[in-house]
């Protein structure tokens, strides 16, 4: 018996709907990964199957995705943003000096007394992991805070073999505050630190315990002071405390897991930043196909401008623009994109002018298609910012997202921590962007007034010659070792006097410590050209050295009403 026309259409629609759901639930591998950027929109003819999928996907998106898009498409109003004046961020900026902007709550310079105590408690645990002999400081902490559950003191261990690391000594006898270098002893004494409430999205509790076993205290200490660079060490530590809602033990787990990630997984300082673009050039000229491919893929990201750093938003936050249309998953390996992503984040850190501590990312979705979708690097970026670079995102602007992205966004949003998701805004035009960035600082590519376009400047011969001067490098490294040790010693004194209620002594110790930290920050820029390969932003004269940066080289300061009015 043949079905009538109406019934036939119903059967056909039901089968079509079932097929569509199956395609969405199990997307093909070709569409299963999305990265920060890719090639221009393709014009080649798709197969009939692909066309059917597109039609189905678009129909679903228009009907079901419109709500998602519209509820996330409007940025905060200017009255909520309250941006500072833009004038201080034009011209040459000294990152060693505090900019005339208000520090955010919970950051250096705006801590409550309770938050400062949390900071000190964190330092006690961190120094313990570093293997520092605390001489009863933990007992003082318990008395000062009214708690009796302070971690037990580290057991004494036999002295390890003497060796040098680039950031400090490696034996116990040289100073009273020197470390107990047995990794197993540290791991045993900190075994009680764990996450038991299920709030461990990335399995960092396990990574923390493994790091204590696999890495020596000296290696963890080295990783920390390497990460500090020109930053204030308290600013770095506070990122982890804020990210874990001031839970000291959770913050420590996140912190140590990050040190392990930098040291063992990514080799951030001893490879990515030490070699950077110059290594990629050498690899691209290699006779070994695998090496040649690595170098060419990395350089391709830079040459096409898949993403780049340029300018600041209304808060003085460095801007990273990602041209999503330039990305195709098949054109580079995930490893290349991970290396490129970390390289970009680390370079952006050098552009932060305190009290600015975060950056803005613009995902330019102009001409986006499903061919540009690549979930793998998206997941990597999310993990980077949530687990390894906490409190580094100021805002994320998804600009000109087409309807086809609405359902994709529904998936991605489910992966995000609510705090991170709240920083994401959809912008549709220049007026939307202008709520975050002054029009004269929006490049013409994004329909703004700034006459600037991205151009990659190739690696120059001899730009890394200072890295060959190992004698000067080693001298500067020894200076930095000594400064880091002085800061550690002053940190202990500051905490000890604070816990004992010795107000004047604590104030004096804090002032002494701050002066030492400023020396450490300044000294980094002396060391920088000997340990960090030059980047595009050095060649563009944005990073000028000695802590000086210029977001808009060659631009003159202006008293335009548009810029001044943006701050009101």
Coordinates of C-alpha atoms in Angstrom, one line a residue:
X1 CA 0.0 0.0 0.0
X2 CA 1.5 3.3 -1.1
X3 CA 1.6 6.2 1.4
X4 CA -0.3 9.3 0.4
X5 CA 1.6 12.5 -0.5
X6 CA 1.3 14.0 2.9
X7 CA 2.3 10.9 4.7
X8 CA 5.1 10.4 2.2
X9 CA 6.5 13.9 2.9
X10 CA 6.3 13.2 6.7
X11 CA 8.2 10.0 6.4
X12 CA 10.8 11.7 4.2
X13 CA 11.2 14.7 6.6
X14 CA 11.5 12.3 9.6
X15 CA 14.2 10.3 7.9
X16 CA 16.0 13.5 6.8
X17 CA 15.8 14.9 10.4
X18 CA 17.2 11.6 11.8
X19 CA 20.0 11.8 9.3
X20 CA 20.7 15.4 10.2
X21 CA 20.9 14.6 13.9
X22 CA 23.3 11.8 13.2
X23 CA 25.5 14.1 11.2
X24 CA 25.5 16.8 13.9
X25 CA 26.2 14.2 16.7
X26 CA 29.1 12.6 14.8
X27 CA 30.7 15.2 12.6
X28 CA 33.2 14.1 10.0
X29 CA 36.9 14.2 10.9
X30 CA 37.4 16.9 8.3
X31 CA 35.2 19.2 10.4
X32 CA 36.3 18.1 13.8
X33 CA 38.9 20.6 14.7
X34 CA 39.0 24.4 15.0
X35 CA 42.0 26.7 15.3
X36 CA 42.6 30.4 15.7
X37 CA 42.9 31.0 12.0
X38 CA 43.0 29.9 8.4
X39 CA 43.0 30.5 4.7
X40 CA 40.5 32.8 2.8
X41 CA 37.1 31.4 2.0
X42 CA 37.2 28.6 -0.5
X43 CA 35.2 28.9 -3.7
X44 CA 35.6 25.3 -4.9
X45 CA 32.4 23.4 -5.6
X46 CA 31.3 21.0 -2.8
X47 CA 29.8 17.6 -3.3
X48 CA 26.1 17.1 -3.2
X49 CA 26.4 15.5 0.2
X50 CA 28.2 18.5 1.6
X51 CA 25.7 20.8 0.0
X52 CA 22.9 18.9 1.7
X53 CA 24.6 19.1 5.0
X54 CA 25.1 22.9 4.5
X55 CA 21.4 23.4 3.8
X56 CA 20.4 21.3 6.8
X57 CA 22.9 23.0 9.1
X58 CA 21.9 26.5 8.0
X59 CA 18.2 25.7 8.5
X60 CA 18.9 24.4 12.0
X61 CA 21.1 27.4 12.7
X62 CA 18.6 30.0 11.6
X63 CA 15.8 28.4 13.6
X64 CA 17.6 27.0 16.7
X65 CA 20.8 29.0 16.8
X66 CA 19.3 32.5 16.6
X67 CA 18.5 32.5 20.2
X68 CA 22.1 31.6 21.2
X69 CA 23.5 34.3 18.9
X70 CA 21.1 37.1 20.0
X71 CA 21.6 36.4 23.7
X72 CA 25.3 36.8 23.4
X73 CA 25.7 39.4 20.7
X74 CA 25.7 42.6 22.6
X75 CA 28.7 43.9 24.5
X76 CA 28.5 45.6 27.9
X77 CA 27.4 49.1 27.9
X78 CA 30.0 51.9 28.2
X79 CA 28.7 52.8 31.7
X80 CA 29.7 49.3 32.8
X81 CA 33.2 49.4 31.3
X82 CA 34.4 52.7 32.7
X83 CA 37.6 52.9 30.6
X84 CA 40.6 55.0 31.6
X85 CA 41.9 57.8 29.4
X86 CA 43.7 56.5 26.3
X87 CA 46.4 59.2 26.2
X88 CA 48.8 57.4 28.5
X89 CA 48.9 54.4 26.3
X90 CA 50.2 56.3 23.3
X91 CA 53.8 57.0 22.8
X92 CA 56.7 55.2 24.5
X93 CA 55.6 53.4 27.7
X94 CA 57.8 52.4 30.6
X95 CA 56.4 49.0 31.8
X96 CA 58.6 49.4 34.9
X97 CA 56.4 52.3 36.0
X98 CA 52.8 52.0 37.1
X99 CA 50.4 53.5 34.6
X100 CA 47.8 56.1 35.8
X101 CA 44.9 53.6 35.9
X102 CA 43.1 52.0 38.8
X103 CA 44.2 48.5 39.7
X104 CA 41.4 45.9 39.6
X105 CA 40.1 44.4 42.9
X106 CA 42.3 41.5 44.1
X107 CA 45.4 42.7 42.2
X108 CA 48.6 44.2 43.4
X109 CA 47.9 47.6 44.9
X110 CA 44.2 46.8 45.8
X111 CA 44.4 43.9 48.2
X112 CA 42.2 43.7 51.3
X113 CA 43.9 42.6 54.5
X114 CA 42.3 39.1 54.1
X115 CA 43.6 38.8 50.6
X116 CA 47.1 39.8 51.7
X117 CA 47.1 37.0 54.3
X118 CA 46.0 34.5 51.6
X119 CA 49.0 35.8 49.5
X120 CA 51.3 35.2 52.4
X121 CA 49.9 31.7 53.1
X122 CA 50.4 30.8 49.4
X123 CA 54.0 31.9 49.6
X124 CA 54.6 29.7 52.6
X125 CA 53.4 26.6 50.7
X126 CA 55.2 27.7 47.5
X127 CA 58.5 28.1 49.3
X128 CA 58.0 24.7 50.9
X129 CA 57.6 23.2 47.4
X130 CA 60.7 25.1 46.3
X131 CA 62.5 23.2 49.1
X132 CA 63.2 26.3 51.2
X133 CA 64.0 25.6 54.9
X134 CA 61.3 27.7 56.7
X135 CA 62.7 27.5 60.2
X136 CA 59.3 27.3 62.0
X137 CA 57.6 29.8 59.7
X138 CA 54.7 27.4 59.3
X139 CA 54.2 27.3 63.1
X140 CA 54.2 31.1 63.1
X141 CA 51.6 31.0 60.3
X142 CA 49.3 28.8 62.3
X143 CA 49.6 31.0 65.4
X144 CA 49.0 34.2 63.4
X145 CA 46.0 32.9 61.6
X146 CA 44.5 31.1 64.6
X147 CA 44.7 27.7 62.8
X148 CA 46.3 24.6 64.1
X149 CA 46.3 22.6 60.9
X150 CA 49.4 24.0 59.2
X151 CA 51.3 21.5 57.1
X152 CA 53.9 19.6 59.0
X153 CA 57.5 20.7 58.6
X154 CA 59.7 19.1 56.0
X155 CA 61.8 16.2 57.2
X156 CA 65.5 16.6 57.0
X157 CA 67.2 14.8 54.1
X158 CA 70.7 14.1 53.2
X159 CA 72.4 16.8 51.2
X160 CA 72.1 16.3 47.4
X161 CA 74.9 16.4 45.0
X162 CA 76.1 19.9 44.3
X163 CA 75.2 21.3 40.9
X164 CA 74.3 24.6 39.3
X165 CA 71.0 25.7 37.8
X166 CA 70.6 28.9 36.0
X167 CA 68.5 30.4 38.8
X168 CA 70.1 29.3 42.0
X169 CA 72.3 27.1 44.1
X170 CA 71.7 23.5 44.5
X171 CA 73.0 22.5 47.9
X172 CA 71.6 22.9 51.4
X173 CA 74.6 24.1 53.3
X174 CA 75.2 27.4 51.6
X175 CA 72.5 29.3 53.3
X176 CA 70.1 28.8 56.3
X177 CA 67.1 29.2 54.1
X178 CA 68.4 26.7 51.5
X179 CA 66.2 23.9 50.3
X180 CA 65.6 20.3 51.3
X181 CA 66.3 18.9 47.9
X182 CA 64.6 15.5 48.2
X183 CA 61.6 15.5 45.8
X184 CA 60.2 12.4 47.6
X185 CA 60.4 14.2 51.0
X186 CA 58.5 17.3 49.6
X187 CA 55.9 15.1 48.0
X188 CA 55.4 13.2 51.2
X189 CA 55.0 16.3 53.3
X190 CA 52.5 17.8 50.9
X191 CA 50.6 14.6 50.2
X192 CA 47.5 15.9 52.0
X193 CA 47.1 18.8 49.5
X194 CA 44.4 17.6 47.1
X195 CA 41.2 18.6 45.5
X196 CA 38.3 16.6 47.0
X197 CA 35.3 18.6 45.9
X198 CA 35.4 17.6 42.2
X199 CA 36.5 21.1 41.1
X200 CA 39.4 19.7 39.0
X201 CA 38.4 20.2 35.3
X202 CA 41.9 19.5 34.0
X203 CA 43.1 16.8 36.4
X204 CA 45.6 19.2 38.0
X205 CA 45.5 17.5 41.4
X206 CA 47.1 14.4 39.8
X207 CA 49.5 16.6 37.9
X208 CA 50.5 18.4 41.1
X209 CA 51.4 15.2 42.9
X210 CA 53.2 13.8 39.9
X211 CA 55.2 17.0 39.6
X212 CA 56.4 16.7 43.2
X213 CA 57.7 13.2 42.4
X214 CA 59.2 13.9 38.9
X215 CA 60.7 17.3 39.5
X216 CA 63.2 18.4 42.1
X217 CA 62.3 21.5 44.3
X218 CA 65.1 23.3 42.5
X219 CA 63.5 22.6 39.1
X220 CA 60.2 23.9 40.2
X221 CA 61.8 27.0 41.7
X222 CA 63.7 27.5 38.4
X223 CA 60.5 27.3 36.4
X224 CA 58.8 29.9 38.6
X225 CA 61.5 32.5 38.4
X226 CA 61.8 31.9 34.7
X227 CA 58.1 32.6 34.3
X228 CA 58.3 35.7 36.4
X229 CA 60.4 37.6 33.8
X230 CA 59.7 41.3 34.1
X231 CA 56.5 40.7 36.2
X232 CA 56.1 41.3 39.9
X233 CA 56.1 37.8 41.5
X234 CA 53.1 38.7 43.6
X235 CA 51.1 39.7 40.5
X236 CA 51.9 36.3 39.0
X237 CA 50.9 34.4 42.2
X238 CA 47.7 36.5 42.6
X239 CA 46.5 35.3 39.2
X240 CA 46.3 31.7 40.6
X241 CA 44.7 32.8 43.8
X242 CA 41.9 34.8 42.0
X243 CA 41.4 31.9 39.6
X244 CA 40.8 29.5 42.5
X245 CA 38.7 32.0 44.4
X246 CA 41.3 32.5 47.1
X247 CA 41.5 28.8 48.0
X248 CA 45.2 28.6 48.8
X249 CA 45.6 24.9 48.3
X250 CA 43.7 24.8 45.0
X251 CA 45.8 27.8 43.8
X252 CA 49.0 25.9 44.7
X253 CA 47.9 22.8 42.8
X254 CA 47.2 25.0 39.8
X255 CA 50.4 26.8 40.2
X256 CA 52.7 23.8 40.4
X257 CA 50.8 22.0 37.6
X258 CA 51.5 25.1 35.4
X259 CA 55.2 25.0 36.3
X260 CA 55.3 21.3 35.2
X261 CA 53.5 22.1 32.0
X262 CA 56.0 24.9 31.2
X263 CA 59.0 22.8 32.1
X264 CA 58.1 19.4 30.7
X265 CA 55.3 19.7 28.2
X266 CA 55.9 23.0 26.3
X267 CA 59.5 23.9 27.2
X268 CA 58.4 27.5 27.2
X269 CA 61.5 29.3 28.3
X270 CA 64.3 27.0 27.2
X271 CA 62.9 26.4 23.7
X272 CA 59.9 28.4 22.5
X273 CA 61.0 31.8 23.7
X274 CA 64.8 31.0 23.5
X275 CA 64.5 29.9 19.8
X276 CA 61.3 31.3 18.4
X277 CA 61.3 32.6 14.8
X278 CA 65.0 32.2 14.3
X279 CA 64.8 28.4 14.9
X280 CA 61.9 28.2 12.5
X281 CA 64.0 29.9 9.8
X282 CA 66.8 27.3 10.3
X283 CA 64.4 24.4 10.3
X284 CA 62.8 25.7 7.0
X285 CA 66.2 25.4 5.4
X286 CA 66.9 21.9 6.7
X287 CA 67.5 19.0 4.4
X288 CA 65.4 16.8 6.8
X289 CA 61.8 16.8 5.6
X290 CA 60.3 16.6 9.1
X291 CA 62.4 19.5 10.4
X292 CA 61.8 21.6 7.2
X293 CA 58.0 21.1 7.6
X294 CA 58.1 22.2 11.2
X295 CA 59.9 25.5 10.3
X296 CA 57.8 26.2 7.3
X297 CA 54.5 25.6 9.1
X298 CA 55.5 28.0 12.0
X299 CA 56.7 30.7 9.6
X300 CA 53.5 30.4 7.6
X301 CA 51.4 31.4 10.6
X302 CA 53.5 34.5 11.0
X303 CA 53.7 35.4 7.3
X304 CA 50.0 35.2 6.6
X305 CA 49.2 37.0 9.8
X306 CA 46.8 34.3 11.0
X307 CA 47.0 36.1 14.3
X308 CA 49.0 39.1 15.5
X309 CA 49.4 41.6 18.3
X310 CA 48.5 45.3 17.6
X311 CA 47.4 48.2 19.8
X312 CA 45.4 48.4 22.9
X313 CA 41.7 48.6 23.9
X314 CA 40.1 51.3 26.0
X315 CA 41.7 49.8 29.1
X316 CA 45.2 49.7 27.7
X317 CA 45.0 46.0 27.3
X318 CA 47.1 44.6 24.4
X319 CA 45.0 43.4 21.5
X320 CA 45.5 40.1 19.7
X321 CA 43.6 39.8 16.3
X322 CA 42.8 36.3 15.0
X323 CA 41.8 36.0 11.4
X324 CA 39.8 32.8 11.6
X325 CA 39.2 32.7 7.8
X326 CA 42.9 32.0 7.3
X327 CA 42.9 28.7 9.1
X328 CA 42.6 25.2 7.6
X329 CA 43.2 22.3 9.9
X330 CA 45.1 20.3 7.2
X331 CA 47.7 22.9 6.6
X332 CA 49.7 22.5 9.8
X333 CA 50.0 20.0 12.7
X334 CA 48.4 20.6 16.0
X335 CA 51.9 20.7 17.5
X336 CA 52.8 23.7 15.3
X337 CA 49.6 25.6 16.4
X338 CA 50.3 24.8 20.1
X339 CA 53.8 26.2 19.8
X340 CA 52.5 29.2 17.9
X341 CA 49.8 29.9 20.4
X342 CA 52.1 29.7 23.4
X343 CA 54.6 31.9 21.6
X344 CA 51.9 34.5 21.0
X345 CA 50.7 34.5 24.6
X346 CA 54.2 34.7 26.0
X347 CA 55.0 37.6 23.7
X348 CA 51.8 39.4 24.8
X349 CA 52.9 39.1 28.4
X350 CA 55.9 41.3 27.6
X351 CA 53.5 44.1 26.4
X352 CA 51.6 44.4 29.7
X353 CA 52.0 47.8 31.4
X354 CA 51.1 47.5 35.1
X355 CA 48.5 47.7 36.5
X356 CA 47.2 46.2 33.2
X357 CA 47.3 42.5 33.6
X358 CA 45.1 41.1 30.9
X359 CA 44.7 41.2 27.1
X360 CA 41.8 41.4 24.6
X361 CA 41.4 38.9 21.8
X362 CA 39.4 39.7 18.6
X363 CA 38.3 36.7 16.6
X364 CA 37.6 38.2 13.2
X365 CA 35.0 35.9 11.7
X366 CA 34.7 37.7 8.4
X367 CA 34.2 35.2 5.6
X368 CA 34.2 32.3 8.1
X369 CA 33.0 28.9 6.8
X370 CA 32.9 25.4 8.1
X371 CA 36.1 24.7 6.3
X372 CA 37.8 27.0 8.9
X373 CA 36.4 25.1 11.8
X374 CA 38.9 23.2 13.9
X375 CA 38.0 22.2 17.5
X376 CA 41.4 20.9 18.6
X377 CA 43.3 24.2 18.9
X378 CA 40.2 25.8 20.4
X379 CA 40.3 23.3 23.2
X380 CA 44.1 23.9 23.6
X381 CA 43.6 27.7 23.8
X382 CA 40.8 27.2 26.4
X383 CA 43.0 25.0 28.5
X384 CA 45.9 27.5 28.2
X385 CA 43.8 30.4 29.5
X386 CA 41.9 28.4 32.2
X387 CA 44.7 26.2 33.5
X388 CA 48.1 27.7 32.6
X389 CA 47.6 31.4 32.1
X390 CA 44.8 32.2 34.6
X391 CA 43.3 35.7 34.8
X392 CA 45.0 36.7 31.6
X393 CA 41.9 37.4 29.5
X394 CA 40.3 40.8 29.7
X395 CA 37.7 40.3 27.0
X396 CA 37.2 38.2 23.9
X397 CA 35.3 39.8 21.0
X398 CA 33.8 37.5 18.4
X399 CA 33.4 39.8 15.5
X400 CA 31.0 39.4 12.6
X401 CA 30.2 35.8 13.4
X402 CA 27.9 34.3 10.6
X403 CA 24.7 32.4 11.5
X404 CA 26.5 29.1 10.8
X405 CA 28.7 29.8 13.9
X406 CA 25.7 30.0 16.3
X407 CA 25.4 26.3 16.9
X408 CA 29.2 25.9 17.0
X409 CA 29.3 28.5 19.7
X410 CA 26.7 26.5 21.6
X411 CA 29.2 23.6 21.7
X412 CA 32.3 25.8 22.5
X413 CA 30.5 27.7 25.3
X414 CA 29.8 24.4 27.0
X415 CA 33.6 23.8 27.4
X416 CA 34.2 27.2 29.0
X417 CA 34.4 28.1 32.7
X418 CA 31.6 30.5 33.4
X419 CA 34.0 33.2 34.4
X420 CA 35.8 32.9 31.0
X421 CA 32.5 32.7 29.2
X422 CA 31.3 35.9 30.8
X423 CA 34.2 37.8 29.1
X424 CA 33.1 36.8 25.6
X425 CA 31.1 39.3 23.6
X426 CA 29.7 39.2 20.1
X427 CA 30.3 42.3 18.0
X428 CA 28.7 42.9 14.6
X429 CA 30.0 46.2 13.3
X430 CA 32.4 49.1 14.0
X431 CA 30.0 50.7 16.5
X432 CA 30.0 47.5 18.6
X433 CA 33.8 47.4 18.5
X434 CA 34.0 51.0 19.5
X435 CA 32.5 50.2 22.8
X436 CA 35.8 48.4 23.6
X437 CA 38.3 50.1 21.3
X438 CA 38.5 53.8 20.3
X439 CA 37.7 54.2 16.6
X440 CA 41.1 55.8 15.8
X441 CA 42.7 52.6 17.2
X442 CA 40.6 50.2 15.2
X443 CA 42.4 49.3 12.0
X444 CA 40.7 49.8 8.7
X445 CA 40.5 46.1 8.1
X446 CA 37.9 46.1 10.9
X447 CA 36.3 49.3 9.5
X448 CA 38.0 51.7 11.9
X449 CA 40.1 54.8 11.2
X450 CA 43.6 53.5 11.9
X451 CA 45.6 53.3 8.7
X452 CA 47.6 50.2 9.6
X453 CA 47.9 46.8 8.1
X454 CA 49.8 43.7 9.2
X455 CA 53.1 43.0 7.4
X456 CA 55.5 40.4 8.6
X457 CA 59.2 41.5 8.9
X458 CA 61.6 38.6 8.3
X459 CA 64.2 37.5 10.8
X460 CA 67.3 39.7 10.3
X461 CA 70.9 38.4 10.2
X462 CA 72.7 39.0 13.5
X463 CA 69.6 40.0 15.5
X464 CA 70.4 37.4 18.1
X465 CA 74.1 37.8 18.3
X466 CA 73.9 38.7 22.0
X467 CA 72.7 35.2 22.7
X468 CA 76.2 33.9 21.6
X469 CA 77.9 36.1 24.3
X470 CA 77.7 33.4 26.9
X471 CA 80.1 35.1 29.3
X472 CA 77.9 38.2 29.7
X473 CA 74.8 36.0 29.8
X474 CA 76.2 33.9 32.6
X475 CA 77.2 37.0 34.6
X476 CA 73.7 38.4 34.3
X477 CA 72.2 35.1 35.2
X478 CA 74.2 34.9 38.4
X479 CA 73.0 38.5 39.2
X480 CA 69.5 37.3 38.7
X481 CA 70.0 34.3 40.9
X482 CA 71.2 36.5 43.7
X483 CA 68.3 38.9 43.4
X484 CA 65.8 36.1 43.3
X485 CA 67.4 34.7 46.5
X486 CA 67.2 38.1 48.2
X487 CA 63.5 38.3 47.3
X488 CA 62.9 34.9 48.7
X489 CA 64.7 35.8 52.0
X490 CA 62.8 39.1 52.3
X491 CA 59.5 37.3 51.6
X492 CA 60.2 35.0 54.5
X493 CA 61.0 38.0 56.8
X494 CA 57.9 39.9 55.6
X495 CA 55.6 36.9 56.4
X496 CA 57.3 36.0 59.7
X497 CA 56.9 39.5 61.1
X498 CA 53.4 39.8 59.8
X499 CA 52.3 36.5 61.4
X500 CA 53.9 37.7 64.7
X501 CA 52.0 40.9 64.6
X502 CA 55.2 43.0 64.4
X503 CA 53.6 45.8 62.3
X504 CA 56.5 48.1 61.9
X505 CA 59.0 45.3 61.2
X506 CA 56.6 43.8 58.7
X507 CA 56.2 47.2 57.0
X508 CA 60.0 47.6 56.8
X509 CA 60.4 44.1 55.4
X510 CA 57.8 44.7 52.8
X511 CA 59.4 47.9 51.6
X512 CA 62.8 46.3 51.4
X513 CA 61.2 43.4 49.4
X514 CA 59.4 45.7 47.0
X515 CA 62.7 47.5 46.3
X516 CA 64.4 44.2 45.6
X517 CA 61.6 43.2 43.3
X518 CA 61.9 46.4 41.3
X519 CA 65.6 45.6 40.9
X520 CA 64.7 42.1 39.7
X521 CA 62.1 43.4 37.2
X522 CA 64.6 46.0 35.8
X523 CA 67.4 43.4 35.7
X524 CA 65.2 41.1 33.5
X525 CA 65.4 43.6 30.6
X526 CA 69.2 43.6 30.8
X527 CA 69.2 39.8 30.6
X528 CA 66.4 39.6 28.0
X529 CA 68.4 39.9 24.8
X530 CA 70.8 37.1 26.0
X531 CA 68.1 34.5 26.6
X532 CA 65.1 35.4 24.4
X533 CA 65.3 35.4 20.6
X534 CA 64.1 38.5 18.9
X535 CA 60.5 38.5 17.7
X536 CA 58.5 40.3 15.1
X537 CA 57.5 42.9 17.7
X538 CA 61.2 43.7 18.5
X539 CA 61.7 44.2 14.7
X540 CA 58.7 46.4 14.5
X541 CA 60.1 48.5 17.4
X542 CA 57.1 47.8 19.6
X543 CA 59.3 46.1 22.2
X544 CA 62.1 48.6 22.6
X545 CA 64.1 47.0 25.3
X546 CA 64.8 48.1 28.9
X547 CA 61.1 47.8 29.7
X548 CA 60.0 50.3 27.1
X549 CA 57.2 49.5 24.7
X550 CA 55.3 51.5 22.0
X551 CA 52.0 50.1 20.9
X552 CA 51.7 52.6 17.9
X553 CA 55.3 53.3 16.7
X554 CA 55.4 56.6 14.8
X555 CA 51.9 57.7 16.0
X556 CA 51.7 61.1 17.7
X557 CA 49.7 61.8 20.8
X558 CA 46.5 63.6 20.2
X559 CA 44.0 65.5 22.3
X560 CA 41.1 64.5 20.1
X561 CA 37.6 64.8 21.6
X562 CA 36.8 61.3 20.5
X563 CA 39.7 59.8 22.5
X564 CA 39.1 61.9 25.6
X565 CA 35.4 61.3 25.5
X566 CA 35.9 57.6 25.5
X567 CA 37.1 57.8 29.0
X568 CA 33.9 59.4 30.4

